[in-house]
PDB file of C-alpha atoms in Angstrom:
ATOM      1  CA  MET J   1     169.925 -83.891   5.684  1.00 44.00           C
ATOM      2  CA  ALA J   2     172.443 -86.651   6.598  1.00 49.00           C
ATOM      3  CA  ALA J   3     174.059 -84.415   9.260  1.00 51.00           C
ATOM      4  CA  ALA J   4     170.594 -83.870  10.867  1.00 51.00           C
ATOM      5  CA  VAL J   5     169.912 -87.623  11.067  1.00 43.00           C
ATOM      6  CA  GLY J   6     173.436 -88.178  12.603  1.00 49.00           C
ATOM      7  CA  ARG J   7     172.807 -85.686  15.255  1.00 52.00           C
ATOM      8  CA  ILE J   8     169.419 -87.170  16.107  1.00 46.00           C
ATOM      9  CA  TYR J   9     170.815 -90.795  16.428  1.00 43.00           C
ATOM     10  CA  GLY J  10     173.839 -89.497  18.364  1.00 48.00           C
ATOM     11  CA  SER J  11     171.647 -87.764  20.854  1.00 48.00           C
ATOM     12  CA  ARG J  12     169.604 -90.915  21.289  1.00 48.00           C
ATOM     13  CA  LEU J  13     172.731 -92.959  21.979  1.00 42.00           C
ATOM     14  CA  LEU J  14     174.017 -90.514  24.552  1.00 42.00           C
ATOM     15  CA  LYS J  15     170.735 -90.599  26.444  1.00 46.00           C
ATOM     16  CA  ASN J  16     170.257 -93.159  29.367  1.00 47.00           C
ATOM     17  CA  ASN J  17     168.754 -96.330  28.252  1.00 48.00           C
ATOM     18  CA  PRO J  18     166.582 -97.747  31.092  1.00 46.00           C
ATOM     19  CA  VAL J  19     166.603-101.329  29.626  1.00 41.00           C
ATOM     20  CA  SER J  20     170.432-101.548  29.453  1.00 45.00           C
ATOM     21  CA  LYS J  21     170.631 -99.977  32.995  1.00 42.00           C
ATOM     22  CA  HIS J  22     168.214-102.665  34.244  1.00 43.00           C
ATOM     23  CA  LEU J  23     170.223-105.362  32.665  1.00 40.00           C
ATOM     24  CA  GLN J  24     173.443-104.097  34.230  1.00 45.00           C
ATOM     25  CA  ILE J  25     171.900-103.844  37.656  1.00 42.00           C
ATOM     26  CA  GLY J  26     170.433-107.376  37.379  1.00 47.00           C
ATOM     27  CA  SER J  27     173.788-108.899  36.300  1.00 46.00           C
ATOM     28  CA  PHE J  28     175.600-107.045  39.086  1.00 40.00           C
ATOM     29  CA  SER J  29     173.101-108.290  41.657  1.00 47.00           C
ATOM     30  CA  THR J  30     173.397-111.875  40.283  1.00 48.00           C
ATOM     31  CA  THR J  31     177.150-111.742  40.455  1.00 50.00           C
ATOM     32  CA  LYS J  32     177.085-110.389  43.946  1.00 51.00           C
ATOM     33  CA  SER J  33     174.559-112.977  45.029  1.00 54.00           C
ATOM     34  CA  TRP J  34     176.616-115.736  43.408  1.00 53.00           C
ATOM     35  CA  SER J  35     179.770-114.538  45.208  1.00 72.00           C
ATOM     36  CA  ARG J  36     177.959-114.665  48.561  1.00 76.00           C
ATOM     37  CA  GLY J  37     176.692-118.206  47.732  1.00 77.00           C
ATOM     38  CA  LYS J  38     180.129-119.307  46.989  1.00 78.00           C
ATOM     39  CA  LYS J  39     181.405-117.871  50.222  1.00 78.00           C
ATOM     40  CA  ALA J  40     178.723-119.658  52.156  1.00 80.00           C
ATOM     41  CA  LEU J  41     179.388-122.892  50.331  1.00 82.00           C
ATOM     42  CA  TYR J  42     183.093-122.821  51.047  1.00 80.00           C
ATOM     43  CA  THR J  43     182.498-121.837  54.655  1.00 85.00           C
ATOM     44  CA  SER J  44     180.189-124.778  55.087  1.00 84.00           C
ATOM     45  CA  LEU J  45     182.600-127.192  53.379  1.00 85.00           C
ATOM     46  CA  GLY J  46     185.354-125.978  55.668  1.00 85.00           C
ATOM     47  CA  ILE J  47     183.247-126.326  58.869  1.00 89.00           C
ATOM     48  CA  LEU J  48     182.142-129.750  57.686  1.00 88.00           C
ATOM     49  CA  THR J  49     185.716-130.889  56.916  1.00 89.00           C
ATOM     50  CA  GLY J  50     187.031-129.629  60.181  1.00 85.00           C
ATOM     51  CA  GLY J  51     184.242-131.224  62.168  1.00 85.00           C
ATOM     52  CA  THR J  52     184.741-134.474  60.380  1.00 88.00           C
ATOM     53  CA  GLY J  53     188.491-134.393  61.076  1.00 83.00           C
ATOM     54  CA  MET J  54     188.025-133.660  64.725  1.00 82.00           C
ATOM     55  CA  LEU J  55     185.405-136.476  64.961  1.00 84.00           C
ATOM     56  CA  ILE J  56     187.832-138.907  63.402  1.00 81.00           C
ATOM     57  CA  TYR J  57     190.615-137.862  65.696  1.00 74.00           C
ATOM     58  CA  ALA J  58     188.363-138.171  68.750  1.00 69.00           C
ATOM     59  CA  LEU J  59     187.136-141.609  67.721  1.00 67.00           C
ATOM     60  CA  GLU J  60     190.768-142.741  67.058  1.00 63.00           C
ATOM     61  CA  LYS J  61     191.890-141.589  70.551  1.00 57.00           C
ATOM     62  CA  SER J  62     188.848-143.250  72.190  1.00 53.00           C
ATOM     63  CA  LEU J  63     189.546-146.483  70.412  1.00 48.00           C
ATOM     64  CA  GLN J  64     193.290-146.360  71.111  1.00 47.00           C
ATOM     65  CA  ALA J  65     193.094-145.730  74.757  1.00 44.00           C
ATOM     66  CA  GLY J  66     190.468-146.275  77.412  1.00 47.00           C
ATOM     67  CA  ASP J  67     190.386-145.649  81.096  1.00 50.00           C
ATOM     68  CA  LEU J  68     192.315-148.852  81.862  1.00 53.00           C
ATOM     69  CA  GLU J  69     194.500-148.980  78.838  1.00 66.00           C
ATOM     70  CA  LEU J  70     197.950-147.390  78.475  1.00 82.00           C
ATOM     71  CA  HIS J  71     199.927-146.294  75.557  1.00 89.00           C
ATOM     72  CA  PRO J  72     203.182-148.182  75.320  1.00 92.00           C
ATOM     73  CA  PRO J  73     205.991-145.655  75.850  1.00 93.00           C
ATOM     74  CA  LYS J  74     208.697-145.362  73.110  1.00 94.00           C
ATOM     75  CA  LEU J  75     211.823-147.273  73.834  1.00 95.00           C
ATOM     76  CA  PRO J  76     215.385-146.620  72.386  1.00 95.00           C
ATOM     77  CA  TRP J  77     215.634-149.648  70.145  1.00 96.00           C
ATOM     78  CA  SER J  78     218.962-150.314  68.488  1.00 93.00           C
ATOM     79  CA  HIS J  79     217.361-150.552  65.058  1.00 95.00           C
ATOM     80  CA  SER J  80     215.081-147.501  65.273  1.00 92.00           C
ATOM     81  CA  GLY J  81     217.438-145.233  63.453  1.00 90.00           C
ATOM     82  CA  TYR J  82     217.233-144.522  59.764  1.00 89.00           C
ATOM     83  CA  PHE J  83     220.493-146.400  59.021  1.00 89.00           C
ATOM     84  CA  GLN J  84     220.602-148.768  61.948  1.00 93.00           C
ATOM     85  CA  SER J  85     220.270-152.511  61.536  1.00 95.00           C
ATOM     86  CA  LEU J  86     218.688-155.239  63.671  1.00 96.00           C
ATOM     87  CA  ASP J  87     220.658-156.716  66.544  1.00 96.00           C
ATOM     88  CA  HIS J  88     221.288-160.188  65.191  1.00 97.00           C
ATOM     89  CA  ALA J  89     222.493-161.560  68.459  1.00 97.00           C
ATOM     90  CA  SER J  90     219.140-160.501  69.967  1.00 97.00           C
ATOM     91  CA  ILE J  91     217.323-162.116  67.077  1.00 97.00           C
ATOM     92  CA  ARG J  92     219.027-165.381  67.903  1.00 97.00           C
ATOM     93  CA  ARG J  93     218.117-165.032  71.595  1.00 97.00           C
ATOM     94  CA  GLY J  94     214.660-164.055  70.694  1.00 97.00           C
ATOM     95  CA  TYR J  95     214.294-167.282  68.604  1.00 97.00           C
ATOM     96  CA  GLU J  96     215.249-169.196  71.683  1.00 97.00           C
ATOM     97  CA  VAL J  97     212.588-167.394  73.794  1.00 97.00           C
ATOM     98  CA  TYR J  98     209.932-168.155  71.101  1.00 97.00           C
ATOM     99  CA  LYS J  99     211.028-171.772  70.802  1.00 96.00           C
ATOM    100  CA  ASN J 100     211.109-172.489  74.493  1.00 96.00           C
ATOM    101  CA  VAL J 101     208.218-170.267  75.619  1.00 96.00           C
ATOM    102  CA  CYS J 102     205.975-168.850  72.897  1.00 96.00           C
ATOM    103  CA  ALA J 103     205.853-171.775  70.567  1.00 95.00           C
ATOM    104  CA  ALA J 104     203.634-173.729  73.078  1.00 94.00           C
ATOM    105  CA  CYS J 105     200.671-171.577  72.033  1.00 95.00           C
ATOM    106  CA  HIS J 106     201.631-169.341  69.048  1.00 96.00           C
ATOM    107  CA  SER J 107     202.618-170.243  65.551  1.00 95.00           C
ATOM    108  CA  LEU J 108     204.973-168.698  63.007  1.00 96.00           C
ATOM    109  CA  ARG J 109     203.417-170.237  59.900  1.00 93.00           C
ATOM    110  CA  PHE J 110     204.851-167.619  57.519  1.00 95.00           C
ATOM    111  CA  VAL J 111     208.490-168.171  58.587  1.00 96.00           C
ATOM    112  CA  CYS J 112     210.727-170.952  57.170  1.00 96.00           C
ATOM    113  CA  TYR J 113     213.771-172.490  58.843  1.00 97.00           C
ATOM    114  CA  ARG J 114     215.819-171.398  55.841  1.00 96.00           C
ATOM    115  CA  ASP J 115     215.031-167.774  56.743  1.00 96.00           C
ATOM    116  CA  LEU J 116     217.257-168.111  59.878  1.00 97.00           C
ATOM    117  CA  VAL J 117     220.332-168.822  57.670  1.00 96.00           C
ATOM    118  CA  GLY J 118     222.642-165.922  57.589  1.00 94.00           C
ATOM    119  CA  VAL J 119     220.567-164.029  60.105  1.00 95.00           C
ATOM    120  CA  SER J 120     220.750-165.783  63.420  1.00 95.00           C
ATOM    121  CA  HIS J 121     221.956-169.313  62.587  1.00 96.00           C
ATOM    122  CA  THR J 122     224.431-170.974  60.173  1.00 96.00           C
ATOM    123  CA  GLU J 123     223.076-173.356  57.654  1.00 96.00           C
ATOM    124  CA  ALA J 124     223.960-176.501  59.803  1.00 96.00           C
ATOM    125  CA  GLU J 125     222.333-174.927  62.847  1.00 96.00           C
ATOM    126  CA  ALA J 126     219.138-174.057  61.027  1.00 96.00           C
ATOM    127  CA  LYS J 127     219.016-177.606  59.587  1.00 96.00           C
ATOM    128  CA  ALA J 128     219.426-179.129  63.009  1.00 96.00           C
ATOM    129  CA  GLU J 129     216.568-176.898  64.269  1.00 95.00           C
ATOM    130  CA  ALA J 130     214.365-178.040  61.515  1.00 96.00           C
ATOM    131  CA  GLU J 131     215.146-181.655  62.065  1.00 95.00           C
ATOM    132  CA  GLU J 132     213.965-181.505  65.703  1.00 94.00           C
ATOM    133  CA  GLN J 133     210.375-181.123  64.296  1.00 92.00           C
ATOM    134  CA  LEU J 134     208.330-183.963  62.818  1.00 91.00           C
ATOM    135  CA  VAL J 135     206.380-182.697  59.775  1.00 90.00           C
ATOM    136  CA  LEU J 136     203.336-184.352  58.332  1.00 89.00           C
ATOM    137  CA  ASP J 137     204.017-185.318  54.660  1.00 90.00           C
ATOM    138  CA  GLY J 138     202.607-187.593  52.101  1.00 87.00           C
ATOM    139  CA  PRO J 139     200.837-189.502  50.770  1.00 89.00           C
ATOM    140  CA  ASN J 140     203.428-192.220  50.196  1.00 88.00           C
ATOM    141  CA  GLU J 141     203.329-195.147  47.805  1.00 88.00           C
ATOM    142  CA  VAL J 142     200.333-196.699  49.532  1.00 89.00           C
ATOM    143  CA  GLY J 143     198.474-193.431  49.932  1.00 89.00           C
ATOM    144  CA  GLU J 144     199.078-192.895  53.598  1.00 90.00           C
ATOM    145  CA  MET J 145     200.341-189.733  55.402  1.00 91.00           C
ATOM    146  CA  PHE J 146     203.536-190.070  57.270  1.00 91.00           C
ATOM    147  CA  LYS J 147     205.818-187.891  59.521  1.00 92.00           C
ATOM    148  CA  ARG J 148     209.389-186.995  58.648  1.00 93.00           C
ATOM    149  CA  PRO J 149     212.138-184.783  60.088  1.00 94.00           C
ATOM    150  CA  GLY J 150     211.877-181.179  59.030  1.00 94.00           C
ATOM    151  CA  LYS J 151     213.822-179.493  56.313  1.00 95.00           C
ATOM    152  CA  LEU J 152     215.049-175.997  55.730  1.00 96.00           C
ATOM    153  CA  SER J 153     212.163-175.355  53.336  1.00 95.00           C
ATOM    154  CA  ASP J 154     209.494-176.252  55.910  1.00 95.00           C
ATOM    155  CA  HIS J 155     207.571-173.607  57.757  1.00 95.00           C
ATOM    156  CA  MET J 156     207.791-173.501  61.507  1.00 94.00           C
ATOM    157  CA  PRO J 157     204.932-175.874  62.744  1.00 91.00           C
ATOM    158  CA  SER J 158     201.880-174.722  64.524  1.00 93.00           C
ATOM    159  CA  PRO J 159     201.207-176.123  68.020  1.00 93.00           C
ATOM    160  CA  TYR J 160     197.537-176.884  67.129  1.00 94.00           C
ATOM    161  CA  PRO J 161     196.167-178.741  64.104  1.00 91.00           C
ATOM    162  CA  ASN J 162     193.387-176.199  63.536  1.00 92.00           C
ATOM    163  CA  GLU J 163     191.690-173.096  65.146  1.00 93.00           C
ATOM    164  CA  GLU J 164     189.035-175.100  66.930  1.00 94.00           C
ATOM    165  CA  ALA J 165     191.720-177.129  68.782  1.00 94.00           C
ATOM    166  CA  ALA J 166     193.450-173.918  69.683  1.00 94.00           C
ATOM    167  CA  ARG J 167     190.383-172.412  71.103  1.00 93.00           C
ATOM    168  CA  ALA J 168     189.490-175.588  73.039  1.00 92.00           C
ATOM    169  CA  ALA J 169     192.876-175.634  74.741  1.00 91.00           C
ATOM    170  CA  ASN J 170     192.819-171.945  75.749  1.00 91.00           C
ATOM    171  CA  ASN J 171     189.271-171.536  77.069  1.00 86.00           C
ATOM    172  CA  GLY J 172     187.869-170.131  73.870  1.00 89.00           C
ATOM    173  CA  ALA J 173     190.728-167.708  73.078  1.00 90.00           C
ATOM    174  CA  TYR J 174     192.579-168.157  69.899  1.00 93.00           C
ATOM    175  CA  PRO J 175     196.307-167.440  70.097  1.00 95.00           C
ATOM    176  CA  PRO J 176     197.221-165.262  67.127  1.00 95.00           C
ATOM    177  CA  ASP J 177     200.003-166.099  64.708  1.00 96.00           C
ATOM    178  CA  LEU J 178     203.105-164.062  65.481  1.00 97.00           C
ATOM    179  CA  SER J 179     204.617-163.802  62.054  1.00 96.00           C
ATOM    180  CA  TYR J 180     203.283-160.221  61.508  1.00 96.00           C
ATOM    181  CA  ILE J 181     202.140-159.309  64.943  1.00 96.00           C
ATOM    182  CA  VAL J 182     204.538-156.323  65.348  1.00 96.00           C
ATOM    183  CA  PRO J 183     203.249-154.089  62.512  1.00 95.00           C
ATOM    184  CA  GLY J 184     199.666-155.268  63.278  1.00 93.00           C
ATOM    185  CA  ARG J 185     199.650-153.629  66.815  1.00 93.00           C
ATOM    186  CA  HIS J 186     199.580-149.978  67.776  1.00 92.00           C
ATOM    187  CA  GLY J 187     203.093-149.308  69.176  1.00 92.00           C
ATOM    188  CA  GLU J 188     204.705-152.264  67.254  1.00 95.00           C
ATOM    189  CA  GLU J 189     207.633-153.683  69.219  1.00 96.00           C
ATOM    190  CA  ASP J 190     207.091-151.189  72.091  1.00 97.00           C
ATOM    191  CA  TYR J 191     203.601-152.817  72.553  1.00 97.00           C
ATOM    192  CA  ILE J 192     205.105-156.344  72.522  1.00 97.00           C
ATOM    193  CA  PHE J 193     207.664-155.440  75.210  1.00 97.00           C
ATOM    194  CA  HIS J 194     205.325-153.627  77.485  1.00 97.00           C
ATOM    195  CA  LEU J 195     202.638-156.325  77.033  1.00 96.00           C
ATOM    196  CA  LEU J 196     204.931-159.055  78.194  1.00 97.00           C
ATOM    197  CA  THR J 197     206.228-157.048  81.115  1.00 96.00           C
ATOM    198  CA  GLY J 198     203.069-155.144  82.086  1.00 95.00           C
ATOM    199  CA  TYR J 199     201.080-157.759  84.007  1.00 96.00           C
ATOM    200  CA  CYS J 200     199.740-156.403  87.344  1.00 93.00           C
ATOM    201  CA  ASP J 201     196.830-156.720  89.770  1.00 92.00           C
ATOM    202  CA  ALA J 202     193.407-155.601  88.504  1.00 90.00           C
ATOM    203  CA  PRO J 203     192.126-152.382  89.958  1.00 88.00           C
ATOM    204  CA  GLU J 204     189.157-152.272  92.348  1.00 85.00           C
ATOM    205  CA  GLY J 205     185.823-152.795  90.694  1.00 83.00           C
ATOM    206  CA  LEU J 206     187.143-154.614  87.606  1.00 84.00           C
ATOM    207  CA  ILE J 207     185.846-158.181  87.494  1.00 86.00           C
ATOM    208  CA  LEU J 208     187.799-160.714  85.459  1.00 90.00           C
ATOM    209  CA  ARG J 209     186.362-163.932  84.150  1.00 89.00           C
ATOM    210  CA  GLU J 210     187.958-167.231  84.954  1.00 88.00           C
ATOM    211  CA  GLY J 211     191.163-167.681  82.915  1.00 88.00           C
ATOM    212  CA  GLN J 212     191.620-163.882  82.410  1.00 92.00           C
ATOM    213  CA  TYR J 213     194.378-161.720  83.668  1.00 94.00           C
ATOM    214  CA  PHE J 214     194.847-157.903  83.803  1.00 94.00           C
ATOM    215  CA  ASN J 215     197.311-156.054  81.602  1.00 94.00           C
ATOM    216  CA  PRO J 216     196.843-152.275  81.103  1.00 93.00           C
ATOM    217  CA  TYR J 217     198.510-152.389  77.745  1.00 94.00           C
ATOM    218  CA  PHE J 218     195.998-154.924  76.229  1.00 93.00           C
ATOM    219  CA  PRO J 219     192.906-153.362  74.777  1.00 89.00           C
ATOM    220  CA  GLY J 220     190.204-153.639  77.433  1.00 87.00           C
ATOM    221  CA  GLY J 221     192.710-154.724  80.114  1.00 90.00           C
ATOM    222  CA  ALA J 222     191.469-158.344  80.326  1.00 91.00           C
ATOM    223  CA  ILE J 223     193.730-160.749  78.526  1.00 94.00           C
ATOM    224  CA  SER J 224     193.476-164.545  78.368  1.00 92.00           C
ATOM    225  CA  MET J 225     197.260-165.103  78.102  1.00 94.00           C
ATOM    226  CA  ALA J 226     198.949-165.573  81.467  1.00 93.00           C
ATOM    227  CA  GLN J 227     202.216-164.006  82.182  1.00 95.00           C
ATOM    228  CA  ALA J 228     204.774-165.970  80.194  1.00 95.00           C
ATOM    229  CA  LEU J 229     208.176-164.410  80.973  1.00 96.00           C
ATOM    230  CA  TYR J 230     209.925-164.503  84.310  1.00 95.00           C
ATOM    231  CA  ASN J 231     213.477-164.106  85.379  1.00 96.00           C
ATOM    232  CA  GLU J 232     215.617-167.037  84.396  1.00 93.00           C
ATOM    233  CA  ILE J 233     212.707-169.017  82.926  1.00 95.00           C
ATOM    234  CA  ILE J 234     215.174-170.205  80.232  1.00 96.00           C
ATOM    235  CA  GLU J 235     218.923-170.238  79.887  1.00 95.00           C
ATOM    236  CA  TYR J 236     220.564-168.360  76.918  1.00 96.00           C
ATOM    237  CA  SER J 237     223.080-170.350  74.886  1.00 94.00           C
ATOM    238  CA  ASP J 238     225.448-167.367  74.838  1.00 94.00           C
ATOM    239  CA  GLY J 239     225.342-166.862  78.605  1.00 94.00           C
ATOM    240  CA  THR J 240     223.404-163.586  78.666  1.00 96.00           C
ATOM    241  CA  PRO J 241     221.419-163.068  81.924  1.00 96.00           C
ATOM    242  CA  ALA J 242     217.771-164.101  81.165  1.00 96.00           C
ATOM    243  CA  THR J 243     216.096-161.374  83.060  1.00 97.00           C
ATOM    244  CA  GLN J 244     212.352-160.614  82.313  1.00 97.00           C
ATOM    245  CA  SER J 245     213.183-157.385  80.462  1.00 97.00           C
ATOM    246  CA  GLN J 246     215.936-159.062  78.432  1.00 97.00           C
ATOM    247  CA  LEU J 247     213.591-161.818  77.473  1.00 97.00           C
ATOM    248  CA  ALA J 248     210.963-159.440  76.351  1.00 97.00           C
ATOM    249  CA  LYS J 249     213.395-157.275  74.480  1.00 98.00           C
ATOM    250  CA  ASP J 250     214.935-160.164  72.560  1.00 98.00           C
ATOM    251  CA  VAL J 251     211.567-161.764  71.607  1.00 98.00           C
ATOM    252  CA  ALA J 252     210.249-158.388  70.463  1.00 98.00           C
ATOM    253  CA  THR J 253     213.298-157.887  68.259  1.00 98.00           C
ATOM    254  CA  PHE J 254     212.929-161.376  66.899  1.00 98.00           C
ATOM    255  CA  LEU J 255     209.272-160.721  66.060  1.00 97.00           C
ATOM    256  CA  LYS J 256     210.304-157.369  64.431  1.00 97.00           C
ATOM    257  CA  TRP J 257     212.656-159.344  62.123  1.00 97.00           C
ATOM    258  CA  THR J 258     209.871-161.987  61.226  1.00 97.00           C
ATOM    259  CA  SER J 259     207.538-159.206  60.216  1.00 96.00           C
ATOM    260  CA  GLU J 260     210.217-157.265  58.284  1.00 95.00           C
ATOM    261  CA  PRO J 261     212.877-159.764  57.099  1.00 96.00           C
ATOM    262  CA  GLU J 262     214.026-157.172  54.505  1.00 95.00           C
ATOM    263  CA  HIS J 263     214.683-154.543  57.247  1.00 95.00           C
ATOM    264  CA  ASP J 264     218.500-154.421  56.952  1.00 95.00           C
ATOM    265  CA  VAL J 265     218.493-154.861  53.171  1.00 95.00           C
ATOM    266  CA  ARG J 266     216.070-151.953  52.738  1.00 95.00           C
ATOM    267  CA  LYS J 267     218.255-149.629  54.721  1.00 95.00           C
ATOM    268  CA  GLN J 268     221.455-150.777  52.968  1.00 94.00           C
ATOM    269  CA  MET J 269     219.740-150.070  49.608  1.00 95.00           C
ATOM    270  CA  ALA J 270     218.722-146.582  50.909  1.00 94.00           C
ATOM    271  CA  LEU J 271     222.381-145.755  51.654  1.00 93.00           C
ATOM    272  CA  LYS J 272     223.452-146.988  48.138  1.00 95.00           C
ATOM    273  CA  VAL J 273     220.632-144.999  46.500  1.00 95.00           C
ATOM    274  CA  ILE J 274     221.583-141.830  48.467  1.00 95.00           C
ATOM    275  CA  PHE J 275     225.277-142.220  47.476  1.00 95.00           C
ATOM    276  CA  ILE J 276     224.568-142.881  43.786  1.00 96.00           C
ATOM    277  CA  PHE J 277     222.038-139.972  43.525  1.00 96.00           C
ATOM    278  CA  SER J 278     224.514-137.701  45.198  1.00 96.00           C
ATOM    279  CA  LEU J 279     226.959-138.413  42.421  1.00 95.00           C
ATOM    280  CA  PHE J 280     224.298-137.888  39.747  1.00 95.00           C
ATOM    281  CA  ILE J 281     223.235-134.591  41.307  1.00 95.00           C
ATOM    282  CA  ALA J 282     226.802-133.409  41.533  1.00 94.00           C
ATOM    283  CA  ALA J 283     227.309-134.273  37.865  1.00 94.00           C
ATOM    284  CA  ALA J 284     224.052-132.663  36.765  1.00 92.00           C
ATOM    285  CA  VAL J 285     224.939-129.445  38.648  1.00 91.00           C
ATOM    286  CA  TYR J 286     228.427-129.264  36.997  1.00 90.00           C
ATOM    287  CA  TRP J 287     226.980-129.969  33.510  1.00 89.00           C
ATOM    288  CA  LYS J 288     224.259-127.335  34.044  1.00 86.00           C
ATOM    289  CA  ARG J 289     226.784-124.636  35.082  1.00 85.00           C
ATOM    290  CA  HIS J 290     229.110-125.663  32.217  1.00 84.00           C
ATOM    291  CA  LYS J 291     226.419-125.814  29.622  1.00 82.00           C
ATOM    292  CA  TRP J 292     224.436-122.718  30.524  1.00 82.00           C
ATOM    293  CA  SER J 293     227.146-120.501  31.927  1.00 80.00           C
ATOM    294  CA  THR J 294     227.793-118.934  28.471  1.00 79.00           C
ATOM    295  CA  LEU J 295     224.125-118.310  27.907  1.00 77.00           C
ATOM    296  CA  LYS J 296     223.382-116.971  31.394  1.00 77.00           C
ATOM    297  CA  SER J 297     226.371-114.683  31.335  1.00 80.00           C
ATOM    298  CA  ARG J 298     226.000-113.242  27.849  1.00 79.00           C
ATOM    299  CA  LYS J 299     224.955-109.663  27.312  1.00 80.00           C
ATOM    300  CA  ILE J 300     222.435-108.897  24.470  1.00 80.00           C
ATOM    301  CA  VAL J 301     222.603-105.333  23.048  1.00 81.00           C
ATOM    302  CA  PHE J 302     220.095-104.065  20.591  1.00 82.00           C
ATOM    303  CA  ARG J 303     221.648-101.535  18.168  1.00 82.00           C
ATOM    304  CA  PRO J 304     219.604 -99.475  15.760  1.00 83.00           C
ATOM    305  CA  PRO J 305     220.294-100.179  12.153  1.00 84.00           C
ATOM    306  CA  PRO J 306     222.789 -97.810  10.512  1.00 83.00           C
ATOM    307  CA  SER J 307     221.296 -94.852   8.858  1.00 82.00           C
ATOM    308  CA  PRO J 308     221.476 -94.783   5.078  1.00 82.00           C
ATOM    309  CA  PRO J 309     224.338 -92.652   3.644  1.00 80.00           C
ATOM    310  CA  LYS J 310     223.430 -89.170   2.700  1.00 77.00           C
ATOM    311  CA  LEU J 311     223.532 -88.350  -0.849  1.00 68.00           C
TER     312      LEU J 311
END
């Protein structure tokens, strides 16, 4: 009786079950449709990401350069290498250019006279430069403001008391502060050099307002700053010929230093770090080979246990 019941149930289990088959087909179709949906989703995301990247790139290019705007070409600066320092003689000459030409309109309100010490001037020279300026201080014992000779701790003074006075003196244009102008412009010091030496006549059809000049390196081409550098406009204290390109090169180097006063120290620190880490890496490699050589060169042999002695 039990054998008969077993044969009946066995035969039923071996038969095709339409319900289970329907469930298998349904799960297969669901998996297949889900895989197609994932492919479509990933494809859409890829197209959207690529299109967004191309749009951003196109917008960046359209904002960086117009029909009348030029990209500043790269110049072989002496400090552009990974381990090259700034030209400190050029920094000193650039300070002279700023003091005699640029300081009439532009400020350096984030630079102190003490920052010049050990970079381009001695302490006595920097103190003499500071004392040439009269700095507003106070109040005194009677509550009044007064002017005193500058000190090393004073910031370089602004040519205007406030922004409104600066705009009124420049036909509505505000001369920017030059402390961090280099990293704030596309092209950095290349832009500063080409801007100062790139003045030319405006092309046909371009109308400039009164007080504007054409410079293809300035965004839009129309700039309110007149050409400031000419040959022999100043006389360098070290006797270097003051050509227009030399003046632009020196003031661009000076402004590079004002924006990155830690430039040389950072590169010196990089050299020290590379040297010290080289010693550490060499020691670590030696220790690794010494510590693990016995383990990596050993040979492991698995031997069967000895058979018991025969009686």
